[in-house]
Structures are given as structure tokens and as C-alpha cells.
């Protein structure tokens, strides 16, 4: 559904800035701070496609200069936006784009990618802004590569997310726990507006700005909701449902965001702001991927609850527009059923079972038991589901892959007996079910150790592993037998890996 011919010369990209139509107290117009002698670390041709850039454009000096922030594309009004938020459950006051600069928006090539046909381009790590607080406005190569790869991996998994066009690196050192080099990730999304953008105006007692923001979001991204009697209530309900569904999608692939603060929650229900994220490996429902999160507020099992908590925070901010507590609560009450419905469907797909009313309760138990078995055996989340997708209705040698991941094989065998009986009740066709299961249970995820290897090579200016991982993760459901190694369990050294907010 390409609407225009891909642009090879980036300077021909037609950039506007829809966000700049908001009143001027929503942002500060400023240019990115240049980085000397930047180089391309990685670029996604799929993300480029989404904005009509041809693959040829990615390997040019102009591309590197523009997407490091050293040159501007004509038409762009670069700006940093203000927002606030709750961090770790506590009101944090004003935050804002402390190191992100929005260049503007361009035409989406695929109508499905954007509700208003525009995609915003944002540089992350492009220098200080009035919202940098104590920060230096920069992002380091390590976390930029992680964000780049994970954004594209999530897109490959079919999970709503901001995209990553590129990472550029530099030899400019910035101080973190140790000195690291600065990099810039170019992110794409129809909008980077957060729950915290609304909270900002609510807590600043600014009803006019609050309404301007809500009207902007409705008009640009949810025009159909303007037909409702109370569009603000409809907006809260829609965002609540999208957030619930997103949480179900995260849970179903074992993705942990790590910092689900309200300033990191997208008003479009997409995954935003990749920091100390992780994918579940040895299953532990209480797993905390963010080293800094000592209380486990953002652990795997907490994510759906926190998604709901965050919608409450948004509801509080929208209350003056919605009008009554009852109407606000009515919209919020959509969370639980939306989550349950989405998660139940995803689980049935993961287990290769039809959603049959008469099996509802028994299926729930069957699924819970499998999660319990994974937990008791420390079985790898991704392997367990992928290997489950290889087994036949009758016992066969294909069971062994799955059994290998479990210590207590007899307990697994008992479970498998029940599972097989369940398959028989719907006369499940092995090849068709296996194909369907393999299209939802990925073989490849961005394991921390894989990212780490790519990062260490990139720190030595070998970017080949970034490109290779990107290519594998773009098609996470395909066998790609030649890349079997990339589906392997983490090596012993990877157990020591820690990721924190320092990025
Ligand atoms: P994050 O945890 O990356 O979502 O960031 C939380 C807040 O801190 C946001 O307002 C960021 O813009 C800001 N921030 C994080 N790192 C930096 C940095 N190095 N320089 C300036 N602001 C930063
Ligand atoms: Mg953030």
C-alpha cells in the first residue's frame, strides 16, 4: 500500500510538525546539539519503508548527519515537549523530553501504521533541553542499541511499539557508572504523547491546556471518538482498553518493560521508552528485569496491575474533562475485561487450542499448571512454548525437546497427558495447529546476552552483530535453521548481566 515512491534523497522528505500546532507552553523549540564525526551503527530498512525512505538512503553521510541531529531536514521544527509523571508510584512533578528532540512528522506509507497518516521522527540522545534536569541530554551506545533492537524485535513480534529507524554512534564520551560513548536513536511513532503529558496540565491546574491536549489527541488520533456524547470519557475508555491489550501482549511473550512510570505510557497504547527491559528466560513470575527496581513494582507478574494503576493516573487527569467520577470509573472499568479477554485469546493461541465455552474453566487450569511447571523447573519461557508447538497429539520423539527443558519430567508428562486429551476433544489437526502455534510462539527473542554480544562488538566498532540480530529478530517466528544458535539458552556468563535505569 505504498502511496508514494520511496525518497532516496532524505532532503526530499516532506517534514511538518503537527505537535507544534499545540500552544507554545507545550514545548520548547530548539535544535539538537551536534555530535562530532558520527557514524552509522545500525539502520532498519523496514522502519525506513514505513516513512518512504529507500534502503539506499540509509548508507549515506547525509543520513548519519541528519539522524544524529547535526543537520536539519527542511520543514522541521525541532522541539522538546514537556510532560510530568508518576515514577515508581510517586508523583515526580515535571519531567519532559530531557534528551529527546522531535524533528517533525512525515507521511506514513502504510495507512495501518498511523491513525492520521503521519509518523513523527524523534531523536533520542540529541543533547540538553530545558527539561534535562540533572541529565546531560545524551544516551549511551549500549542502551541505544538495546532500544533500537528491541523496538524492531517487538514490531517483528506484532506488538504495538515505537519503531527505531537508526542508531548513530560517536567517540564523544559521557559519564555513566563508567565512561561510555554517546549515541542517538531515531525513533518513529504517530505520537510520543504520554499519560504524563495529561498529568502535567492536571497537576498544574491548567484546564485550558488539558483540554487543548485532549482535543488534539482526539482530533489527530481518535477522530471516531468525537462522535460520542462524551468524547473524553470515550478517550479514556479506548486508551484503557488498548493499554490492557498491550499488557496481555507483553505477558504473552514474556516482555518486561522495567520502568512502567506514567511518563513512559503511550496515549496510543504502544510500547514506549525502552530502558532496562528484558524478556523472560527461566520462568519466574516474580522476575524483576530492572536492577534499580528493588521492590519489584515492575516485575513480570505486576505488569497487568500496574497497567491498570497507570490508567487510574490518566483517569485522574482526565476527570475534569469527563465531568463526573461515575463516568470516569465507568471508562476505567473496561480494563479488567479487556485484559482478560485479550490474554485468554493469546493463551489459547499459544497453546494451540480453540476458545470453547465448555472448556473455559478447565483451559484456565491447564494453562496455570503449565506456568507452575515452568516456574518450578525454571524452564525457559520462549523455549517451553516454542517446543510445545512441535509436539503431536500422539506421543512421539518430538516430545523430547520440550521435556529437555524440565527437571521434573514425570510432572510434565502428566500435564502433557491432559493437554493431549484436550487436543483430542477438538480433534486438533497436528500440522495445522503446529503451524498456527509457531506463528505466535517466537523462536527468537532479544535475550540480554545476545544484545550484550552485539553491544560489545559495536563498542569496538564492529557493527555486524547489530545488523545480524536485527535481521533475525525481524522474523522471530521463522525457523531460520541457520541461526539456531540465536535461539540458545543464555550462557553462564550472562547470569551476571544487570540492567538498570542508567542509560
Ligand atoms: P527515562 O527513564 O529514560 O524514561 O527518563 C525519565 C526522565 O528523565 C525523562 O524526562 C528523560 O527525558 C529524563 N532523562 C533520562 N536520562 C536523561 C539524560 N541523560 N539527560 C537528560 N534527561 C534525561
Ligand atoms: Mg521515559
XYZ file of C-alpha atoms and ligand atoms in Angstrom:
527
model
C 0.000 0.000 0.000
C 2.817 2.355 -0.840
C 1.342 5.745 -1.571
C 4.447 7.436 -2.923
C 7.733 6.431 -4.462
C 10.403 5.974 -1.765
C 12.588 9.017 -1.276
C 16.250 8.333 -1.845
C 17.387 11.807 -1.043
C 16.444 12.495 2.565
C 16.368 16.176 1.963
C 13.264 15.459 -0.146
C 11.384 14.066 2.859
C 8.469 16.356 3.418
C 8.519 17.249 7.105
C 5.847 19.119 9.013
C 5.199 19.376 12.716
C 1.684 18.617 13.874
C 2.717 18.733 17.555
C 3.919 22.331 17.126
C 0.299 23.321 16.486
C -0.287 22.964 20.223
C 0.145 26.155 22.301
C 3.755 27.144 22.847
C 3.818 26.192 26.540
C 3.660 22.529 25.473
C 7.230 22.554 24.186
C 10.442 24.422 23.575
C 11.701 24.837 20.037
C 15.424 24.117 19.902
C 17.995 22.458 17.707
C 19.715 19.209 18.544
C 23.289 19.590 19.830
C 25.664 18.187 17.183
C 27.986 15.263 17.863
C 31.349 15.321 16.101
C 32.116 12.726 13.418
C 29.115 10.446 13.905
C 28.943 7.020 12.285
C 26.101 4.668 11.464
C 25.780 1.775 13.909
C 22.579 0.287 12.544
C 19.522 1.122 10.489
C 16.248 -0.647 9.904
C 15.150 -0.768 6.296
C 11.682 -1.864 7.473
C 11.326 1.217 9.641
C 12.660 3.307 6.740
C 9.989 1.778 4.489
C 7.338 2.989 6.911
C 8.286 6.600 6.141
C 9.052 6.070 2.486
C 12.830 6.157 2.726
C 14.575 3.770 0.382
C 17.328 1.459 1.630
C 19.870 3.450 -0.459
C 19.256 6.494 1.701
C 20.443 4.699 4.836
C 24.063 4.377 3.870
C 24.746 8.000 3.123
C 26.642 10.591 5.129
C 23.614 12.833 4.920
C 21.504 10.201 6.679
C 24.028 9.892 9.517
C 24.319 13.654 9.875
C 20.565 14.217 9.930
C 19.751 11.378 12.290
C 22.438 12.409 14.729
C 20.999 15.909 14.784
C 23.909 17.614 13.020
C 21.776 18.814 10.114
C 18.089 19.587 9.871
C 15.700 18.377 7.186
C 13.914 21.332 5.658
C 10.470 21.898 7.133
C 11.327 20.524 10.519
C 10.568 22.497 13.664
C 12.687 20.642 16.216
C 11.260 20.747 19.712
C 11.340 19.137 23.120
C 7.964 18.503 24.793
C 7.071 18.967 28.420
C 5.367 16.285 30.487
C 5.235 15.088 34.086
C 4.527 11.751 35.658
C 4.399 9.268 38.479
C 7.677 7.413 38.879
C 7.600 4.199 40.898
C 4.168 5.172 42.174
C 5.219 8.607 43.421
C 4.343 11.953 41.852
C 7.591 13.187 40.312
C 6.457 16.561 39.019
C 7.821 17.965 35.798
C 9.927 15.746 33.575
C 9.775 16.200 29.806
C 11.963 15.419 26.817
C 15.277 15.755 28.625
C 17.230 14.240 25.786
C 14.678 13.633 23.043
C 14.044 16.089 20.234
C 11.084 15.795 17.900
C 12.102 16.704 14.358
C 8.564 16.688 12.977
C 6.317 14.289 11.138
C 6.284 12.733 7.685
C 3.724 10.772 5.669
C 3.140 7.180 6.723
C 3.494 4.859 3.745
C 1.046 2.346 5.160
C -2.316 3.556 6.434
C -2.287 0.869 9.150
C 0.816 2.466 10.712
C -0.811 5.732 11.723
C -4.331 6.909 12.527
C -3.733 10.312 10.915
C -1.347 9.215 8.205
C 1.660 10.924 9.824
C 4.671 9.478 11.602
C 6.767 11.551 13.976
C 10.539 11.369 13.913
C 12.291 11.823 17.234
C 15.979 11.794 18.085
C 16.837 10.351 21.499
C 20.149 11.456 22.947
C 20.344 14.641 20.881
C 21.528 16.976 23.631
C 20.259 19.024 26.536
C 16.850 20.641 26.618
C 15.109 22.822 29.222
C 13.751 19.548 30.643
C 17.109 17.814 31.131
C 17.131 18.461 34.896
C 20.376 16.842 36.145
C 20.969 14.889 32.925
C 23.419 15.539 30.112
C 20.914 15.130 27.286
C 22.757 12.135 25.923
C 22.120 8.410 25.522
C 24.921 5.848 25.516
C 25.679 3.364 22.753
C 24.763 0.379 24.950
C 21.214 1.461 25.714
C 20.699 2.920 22.247
C 21.488 -0.422 20.630
C 19.156 -2.120 23.094
C 16.326 0.275 22.263
C 16.974 0.003 18.535
C 16.946 -3.789 18.520
C 14.062 -4.197 20.918
C 11.801 -1.743 19.085
C 12.269 -3.660 15.869
C 12.030 -7.027 17.655
C 8.684 -6.020 19.155
C 7.470 -4.892 15.730
C 8.547 -8.304 14.423
C 6.508 -9.933 17.188
C 3.476 -7.916 16.091
C 3.295 -5.915 19.324
C 2.404 -2.209 19.105
C 5.574 -0.186 19.588
C 7.506 2.887 18.610
C 9.879 1.923 15.795
C 13.591 2.572 15.502
C 14.974 3.909 12.257
C 18.636 4.014 13.223
C 21.379 4.267 15.793
C 24.335 6.500 15.170
C 27.416 6.486 17.357
C 30.218 8.864 18.219
C 33.531 8.991 20.039
C 32.183 11.589 22.443
C 32.377 10.253 25.996
C 29.686 10.767 28.593
C 29.800 9.700 32.202
C 27.637 6.895 33.488
C 28.799 4.238 36.006
C 31.847 4.190 33.730
C 32.592 6.472 30.771
C 30.661 5.402 27.684
C 30.285 6.823 24.194
C 27.230 8.854 23.209
C 24.801 7.664 20.560
C 21.491 8.750 19.067
C 18.483 6.515 18.372
C 15.961 7.778 15.861
C 12.507 6.692 16.896
C 9.285 6.717 14.892
C 5.707 6.761 16.161
C 2.454 8.500 15.226
C 2.802 10.313 18.561
C 5.027 10.306 21.627
C 2.336 11.817 23.875
C 2.257 10.088 27.247
C -0.153 9.679 30.151
C 2.216 12.070 31.914
C 1.535 14.741 29.265
C -2.037 14.913 30.595
C -0.996 14.661 34.225
C 1.287 17.627 33.649
C -1.588 20.041 32.965
C -3.900 18.487 35.520
C -1.416 18.909 38.385
C -0.518 22.393 37.178
C -4.183 23.407 37.421
C -4.267 24.309 33.763
C -7.713 23.240 32.480
C -7.340 25.045 29.153
C -4.131 23.264 28.263
C -5.578 19.979 29.467
C -8.493 20.388 27.117
C -6.288 21.550 24.240
C -4.209 18.390 24.623
C -7.228 16.089 24.817
C -8.791 17.761 21.768
C -5.510 17.462 19.877
C -5.239 13.755 20.685
C -8.883 13.096 19.821
C -8.746 15.057 16.582
C -5.482 13.573 15.386
C -5.524 10.003 16.620
C -9.073 9.122 17.662
C -11.383 11.129 15.374
C -14.125 8.453 15.549
C -14.481 9.092 19.290
C -15.570 12.672 18.635
C -18.980 11.227 17.722
C -19.534 10.075 21.311
C -21.688 12.054 23.763
C -18.651 12.401 25.992
C -15.524 12.122 23.804
C -13.179 12.483 26.805
C -14.779 9.514 28.509
C -14.570 7.582 25.233
C -10.897 8.545 25.004
C -10.168 7.230 28.492
C -12.036 4.021 27.752
C -10.212 3.458 24.467
C -6.776 4.140 25.955
C -7.649 1.895 28.913
C -8.610 -0.940 26.579
C -5.524 -0.509 24.421
C -3.281 -0.461 27.467
C -4.925 -3.623 28.811
C -4.441 -5.352 25.490
C -0.826 -4.240 25.309
C -0.184 -5.686 28.777
C -1.664 -9.003 27.628
C 0.639 -8.959 24.612
C 3.684 -8.274 26.786
C 2.764 -11.066 29.190
C 2.241 -13.494 26.324
C 5.809 -13.114 25.040
C 7.407 -12.599 28.452
C 8.377 -8.985 27.750
C 9.121 -6.876 30.822
C 9.313 -3.118 30.348
C 11.131 -2.394 33.583
C 10.061 1.243 34.082
C 6.293 1.496 33.710
C 6.162 5.038 35.045
C 3.246 7.106 33.736
C 5.673 9.227 31.702
C 6.547 6.074 29.762
C 2.946 5.116 28.943
C 1.784 5.954 25.444
C -1.574 7.601 24.812
C -1.783 5.377 21.717
C -1.226 2.154 23.657
C 2.136 1.393 22.070
C 5.300 0.208 23.830
C 7.420 3.269 24.535
C 10.778 4.175 26.103
C 12.905 1.076 26.172
C 15.317 1.149 29.077
C 16.111 -1.732 31.415
C 13.631 -4.049 29.666
C 14.047 -7.802 29.467
C 12.493 -10.933 28.051
C 11.681 -13.730 30.457
C 14.126 -16.605 30.239
C 13.964 -19.155 33.139
C 10.348 -18.571 34.087
C 9.766 -16.799 37.361
C 6.554 -14.817 37.646
C 8.222 -12.525 40.178
C 11.176 -11.745 37.927
C 12.381 -8.120 38.055
C 14.306 -7.077 34.952
C 15.313 -3.635 36.247
C 18.138 -3.828 38.758
C 17.074 -0.454 40.197
C 13.530 -1.679 40.968
C 14.302 -3.146 44.365
C 10.636 -3.523 45.373
C 9.640 -5.359 42.214
C 6.943 -2.849 41.402
C 7.511 -3.589 37.726
C 8.102 -7.331 37.953
C 6.548 -9.625 35.340
C 3.559 -10.562 37.442
C 2.844 -6.951 38.390
C 2.711 -5.537 34.857
C -1.042 -6.016 34.262
C -1.834 -4.431 37.648
C 0.498 -1.538 37.005
C -1.046 -1.015 33.582
C -4.338 -0.580 35.415
C -2.769 1.707 38.037
C -1.382 3.871 35.269
C -4.804 4.113 33.628
C -6.101 5.316 37.011
C -3.497 8.053 36.972
C -4.616 9.056 33.482
C -8.258 8.931 34.613
C -7.485 11.299 37.469
C -6.025 13.762 34.985
C -8.976 13.451 32.591
C -11.635 13.701 35.325
C -12.175 17.468 34.934
C -12.892 16.934 31.233
C -15.044 13.837 31.664
C -17.135 15.571 34.325
C -18.118 13.002 36.917
C -16.365 10.344 38.963
C -19.022 7.815 37.866
C -18.368 8.358 34.161
C -14.621 8.238 34.743
C -14.885 4.993 36.666
C -17.173 3.504 34.054
C -14.474 4.073 31.420
C -11.759 2.668 33.675
C -13.761 -0.435 34.428
C -13.061 -1.527 30.851
C -9.535 -2.504 31.901
C -10.091 -5.855 33.586
C -12.398 -7.394 30.969
C -10.215 -6.106 28.112
C -7.125 -7.629 29.714
C -8.825 -10.951 30.466
C -10.276 -11.228 27.005
C -7.008 -10.416 25.265
C -4.880 -12.632 27.484
C -7.277 -15.574 27.272
C -7.260 -15.376 23.482
C -3.467 -15.120 23.341
C -3.071 -18.088 25.677
C -5.424 -20.223 23.623
C -3.375 -19.330 20.569
C -0.111 -20.086 22.365
C -1.401 -23.481 23.457
C -2.953 -24.155 20.042
C -6.477 -24.537 21.407
C -9.810 -23.156 20.290
C -11.701 -20.967 22.730
C -14.645 -23.225 23.535
C -17.106 -22.109 26.201
C -17.482 -25.586 27.661
C -13.714 -25.786 28.262
C -13.261 -22.278 29.624
C -12.564 -23.146 33.206
C -10.602 -26.323 32.532
C -8.426 -24.499 29.984
C -7.593 -21.845 32.550
C -6.397 -24.555 34.942
C -4.420 -26.297 32.234
C -2.616 -23.065 31.378
C -1.938 -22.239 35.029
C -0.451 -25.681 35.574
C 1.937 -25.188 32.667
C 3.069 -21.847 34.091
C 3.512 -23.514 37.505
C 5.601 -26.261 35.935
C 7.778 -23.711 34.136
C 8.220 -21.866 37.412
C 9.065 -24.981 39.453
C 11.532 -26.158 36.824
C 12.978 -22.785 35.922
C 12.096 -23.671 32.336
C 12.845 -21.125 29.640
C 9.655 -19.256 28.715
C 10.329 -18.952 24.988
C 11.683 -22.491 24.589
C 8.794 -24.025 26.501
C 6.132 -22.550 24.254
C 8.087 -22.996 21.067
C 8.822 -26.620 21.893
C 5.220 -27.234 22.867
C 4.377 -26.246 19.318
C 6.386 -29.176 17.932
C 4.585 -31.981 19.730
C 1.959 -34.237 18.167
C -1.358 -35.359 19.588
C 0.183 -38.836 19.932
C 3.351 -39.305 21.989
C 6.422 -39.091 19.786
C 10.141 -38.377 19.757
C 9.206 -34.729 19.192
C 8.241 -34.519 22.896
C 11.876 -34.651 23.871
C 12.709 -31.053 23.008
C 10.087 -29.849 25.450
C 10.916 -32.474 28.080
C 14.613 -31.495 27.953
C 13.784 -28.115 29.477
C 12.141 -29.584 32.560
C 13.792 -31.288 35.504
C 10.652 -32.984 36.796
C 9.781 -34.881 33.621
C 7.113 -37.060 35.207
C 5.164 -33.966 36.289
C 5.448 -32.596 32.768
C 4.340 -35.952 31.323
C 1.230 -35.907 33.494
C 0.454 -32.429 32.246
C 1.083 -33.499 28.653
C -1.411 -36.331 29.042
C -4.113 -33.841 29.999
C -3.067 -31.476 27.229
C -3.312 -34.282 24.683
C -6.761 -35.221 25.887
C -7.749 -31.607 25.441
C -6.343 -31.584 21.899
C -8.410 -34.667 21.134
C -11.634 -33.056 22.324
C -11.377 -30.649 19.418
C -9.855 -33.214 17.011
C -6.864 -30.964 16.626
C -5.037 -31.345 13.342
C -1.326 -31.612 14.144
C 0.263 -29.837 11.157
C -2.300 -27.013 11.150
C -2.055 -26.497 14.921
C 1.731 -26.598 14.855
C 1.870 -24.005 12.109
C -0.540 -21.762 13.979
C 1.347 -22.159 17.269
C 4.646 -21.389 15.596
C 3.177 -18.185 14.247
C 2.522 -16.913 17.784
C 5.274 -18.574 19.856
C 8.528 -16.951 18.725
C 11.701 -18.927 18.308
C 13.862 -15.801 18.590
C 13.638 -13.066 21.218
C 16.132 -10.361 22.184
C 17.883 -12.174 25.004
C 20.126 -9.955 27.120
C 23.207 -11.967 26.236
C 22.571 -11.573 22.503
C 22.218 -7.816 22.905
C 25.359 -7.796 25.056
C 27.463 -9.549 22.424
C 26.262 -7.097 19.767
C 26.978 -4.154 22.097
C 30.496 -5.283 22.954
C 31.347 -5.728 19.271
C 29.826 -2.342 18.455
C 31.892 -0.726 21.197
C 34.887 -1.971 19.174
C 33.307 -0.501 16.029
C 32.220 -3.834 14.604
C 28.535 -3.309 13.850
C 27.961 -6.607 12.058
C 26.264 -8.247 15.020
C 23.756 -5.412 15.372
C 22.785 -5.932 11.724
C 22.618 -9.693 12.091
C 20.466 -9.615 15.235
C 18.144 -7.101 13.625
C 17.694 -9.360 10.617
C 16.956 -12.432 12.779
C 14.579 -10.607 15.097
C 12.593 -9.136 12.220
C 11.218 -12.648 11.609
C 11.086 -14.160 15.095
C 8.561 -16.864 14.200
C 10.511 -18.300 11.256
C 12.658 -21.372 11.866
C 15.779 -19.781 10.297
C 17.573 -23.082 10.966
C 20.891 -21.480 10.016
C 20.531 -19.204 13.061
C 19.649 -21.898 15.616
C 22.443 -20.603 17.877
C 20.498 -17.397 18.391
C 17.662 -19.323 20.000
C 20.017 -20.915 22.531
C 19.696 -20.506 26.296
C 21.906 -17.853 27.900
C 25.469 -18.919 28.647
C 26.675 -18.938 32.263
C 28.408 -15.559 31.995
C 25.080 -13.927 31.097
C 23.629 -14.649 34.550
C 25.709 -11.771 35.873
C 24.213 -9.278 33.422
C 22.343 -6.482 35.102
C 20.348 -3.727 33.513
C 19.388 -0.575 35.317
C 17.893 2.829 34.579
C 21.359 4.273 33.852
C 21.174 4.738 30.127
P 13.567 7.504 31.183
O 13.808 6.722 32.438
O 14.601 7.309 30.119
O 12.174 7.296 30.647
O 13.707 9.040 31.599
C 12.964 9.672 32.613
C 13.122 11.162 32.501
O 14.491 11.535 32.670
C 12.711 11.743 31.157
O 12.167 13.008 31.380
C 14.018 11.826 30.401
O 13.993 12.794 29.401
C 14.985 12.193 31.508
N 16.351 11.720 31.236
C 16.833 10.458 31.316
N 18.126 10.425 31.005
C 18.497 11.681 30.712
C 19.728 12.312 30.318
N 20.853 11.619 30.172
N 19.712 13.642 30.117
C 18.598 14.367 30.272
N 17.424 13.850 30.644
C 17.372 12.525 30.868
Mg 10.863 7.979 29.591
